[in-house]
Amino acid sequence: QVQLVESGGGLVQAGGSLRLSCAASGRTFRSYVLGWFRQAPGKEREFVASTAWISGSTSYADSVKGRFTISRDSAKNTVFLEMNSLKPDDTAVYYCAARTLLNRTWGSWGQGTQVTVSS
């Protein structure tokens, strides 16, 4: 069973930076895609970024391109989300998620970490 634990959220001023971490465990992730989603109050959960574990290929939502970077440390089974030039609209609970390469459904989720960007 895949377990995902996020950390690194907090309060930051607009224009600032944060780095989120997601520690993954429970199996080997060579055939997995790890991603980040977020959910703001009153809004639906939305895709932020993802990376394929074995290739390192990445994908980003248009709203974060050029500001956020997803990366992974295979030795530590950890995925990172580096967030720069943060805006108040980035305020949300950020979730780490995992799916297999062959399954489009994100089947595993972390508990979430709060990111608050003040103006």
Tab-separated table of C-alpha atoms in Angstrom:
chain	number	residue	atom	x	y	z
A	1	GLN	CA	0.000	0.000	0.000
A	2	VAL	CA	1.341	3.400	-0.992
A	3	GLN	CA	1.781	5.917	1.789
A	4	LEU	CA	2.399	9.590	1.123
A	5	VAL	CA	3.310	12.159	3.779
A	6	GLU	CA	3.552	15.845	2.887
A	7	SER	CA	5.475	18.506	4.757
A	8	GLY	CA	6.772	22.014	4.230
A	9	GLY	CA	3.615	24.088	4.121
A	10	GLY	CA	3.252	27.358	5.955
A	11	LEU	CA	2.569	31.059	5.771
A	12	VAL	CA	4.530	33.183	3.314
A	13	GLN	CA	4.195	36.665	1.874
A	14	ALA	CA	3.346	37.221	-1.767
A	15	GLY	CA	6.468	36.928	-3.884
A	16	GLY	CA	8.045	34.490	-1.477
A	17	SER	CA	8.986	30.846	-1.821
A	18	LEU	CA	8.233	27.513	-0.183
A	19	ARG	CA	9.348	23.965	-0.803
A	20	LEU	CA	6.955	21.114	-0.186
A	21	SER	CA	8.126	17.553	0.347
A	22	CYS	CA	6.289	14.274	-0.104
A	23	ALA	CA	7.807	11.161	1.434
A	24	ALA	CA	6.572	8.074	-0.391
A	25	SER	CA	6.689	4.532	0.949
A	26	GLY	CA	5.046	1.156	0.602
A	27	ARG	CA	6.445	-0.051	-2.690
A	28	THR	CA	8.933	0.721	-5.396
A	29	PHE	CA	7.849	3.605	-7.572
A	30	ARG	CA	9.554	2.845	-10.874
A	31	SER	CA	6.206	2.433	-12.606
A	32	TYR	CA	4.518	5.344	-10.876
A	33	VAL	CA	3.716	8.976	-11.495
A	34	LEU	CA	3.858	11.242	-8.447
A	35	GLY	CA	1.998	14.509	-8.445
A	36	TRP	CA	0.809	17.529	-6.535
A	37	PHE	CA	-2.737	18.802	-6.380
A	38	ARG	CA	-4.272	21.680	-4.448
A	39	GLN	CA	-7.649	22.651	-3.127
A	40	ALA	CA	-8.576	26.180	-2.151
A	41	PRO	CA	-11.584	26.941	0.078
A	42	GLY	CA	-14.803	26.598	-1.885
A	43	LYS	CA	-13.037	25.275	-4.967
A	44	GLU	CA	-12.484	21.876	-6.489
A	45	ARG	CA	-9.180	20.086	-6.174
A	46	GLU	CA	-6.937	20.904	-9.126
A	47	PHE	CA	-3.830	19.457	-10.683
A	48	VAL	CA	-0.585	21.353	-10.060
A	49	ALA	CA	2.313	19.244	-11.303
A	50	SER	CA	3.470	15.675	-11.804
A	51	THR	CA	6.587	13.698	-12.537
A	52	ALA	CA	7.107	10.198	-13.857
A	53	TRP	CA	9.387	8.435	-11.417
A	54	ILE	CA	11.484	6.419	-13.842
A	55	SER	CA	12.005	9.087	-16.515
A	56	GLY	CA	11.708	12.303	-14.551
A	57	SER	CA	9.432	13.805	-17.177
A	58	THR	CA	7.239	16.563	-15.772
A	59	SER	CA	3.905	18.218	-16.382
A	60	TYR	CA	2.523	21.474	-14.990
A	61	ALA	CA	-0.719	23.357	-14.773
A	62	ASP	CA	-0.620	26.560	-16.812
A	63	SER	CA	-1.205	28.595	-13.663
A	64	VAL	CA	2.115	27.506	-12.121
A	65	LYS	CA	4.389	27.116	-15.157
A	66	GLY	CA	7.575	29.076	-14.718
A	67	ARG	CA	7.012	29.489	-10.967
A	68	PHE	CA	6.797	25.937	-9.597
A	69	THR	CA	9.214	23.071	-10.117
A	70	ILE	CA	8.569	19.425	-9.307
A	71	SER	CA	11.499	17.121	-8.699
A	72	ARG	CA	12.287	13.811	-7.034
A	73	ASP	CA	15.038	12.221	-5.013
A	74	SER	CA	14.903	8.548	-5.935
A	75	ALA	CA	17.301	7.521	-3.176
A	76	LYS	CA	15.034	9.059	-0.535
A	77	ASN	CA	11.712	8.227	-2.236
A	78	THR	CA	10.768	11.871	-1.925
A	79	VAL	CA	9.087	14.279	-4.308
A	80	PHE	CA	9.481	18.027	-3.967
A	81	LEU	CA	7.503	21.010	-5.136
A	82	GLU	CA	9.549	24.175	-5.228
A	83	MET	CA	7.197	27.154	-5.305
A	84	ASN	CA	8.506	30.599	-6.198
A	85	SER	CA	6.874	33.963	-6.826
A	86	LEU	CA	3.929	32.863	-4.742
A	87	LYS	CA	0.623	34.669	-5.108
A	88	PRO	CA	-2.381	34.878	-2.779
A	89	ASP	CA	-4.236	32.728	-5.348
A	90	ASP	CA	-1.805	29.916	-4.563
A	91	THR	CA	-3.310	29.635	-1.079
A	92	ALA	CA	-4.661	26.104	-0.710
A	93	VAL	CA	-4.180	22.730	0.867
A	94	TYR	CA	-1.583	20.933	-1.220
A	95	TYR	CA	-1.836	17.180	-1.645
A	96	CYS	CA	0.672	14.653	-2.867
A	97	ALA	CA	-0.772	11.875	-5.009
A	98	ALA	CA	0.389	8.771	-6.830
A	99	ARG	CA	-0.829	6.667	-9.730
A	100	THR	CA	0.675	3.975	-11.880
A	101	LEU	CA	1.849	4.786	-15.394
A	102	LEU	CA	-0.947	2.686	-16.883
A	103	ASN	CA	-3.765	3.991	-14.694
A	104	ARG	CA	-5.054	7.527	-15.150
A	105	THR	CA	-6.742	7.451	-11.754
A	106	TRP	CA	-4.799	8.903	-8.856
A	107	GLY	CA	-5.265	6.129	-6.349
A	108	SER	CA	-3.131	7.235	-3.403
A	109	TRP	CA	-3.233	10.539	-1.547
A	110	GLY	CA	-1.447	12.198	1.316
A	111	GLN	CA	-3.157	14.070	4.118
A	112	GLY	CA	-2.328	17.504	2.709
A	113	THR	CA	-0.327	20.489	3.874
A	114	GLN	CA	-1.619	24.052	4.136
A	115	VAL	CA	0.017	26.824	2.121
A	116	THR	CA	-1.114	30.360	2.859
A	117	VAL	CA	0.158	33.317	0.849
A	118	SER	CA	-0.546	36.726	2.326
A	119	SER	CA	-0.824	39.859	0.210
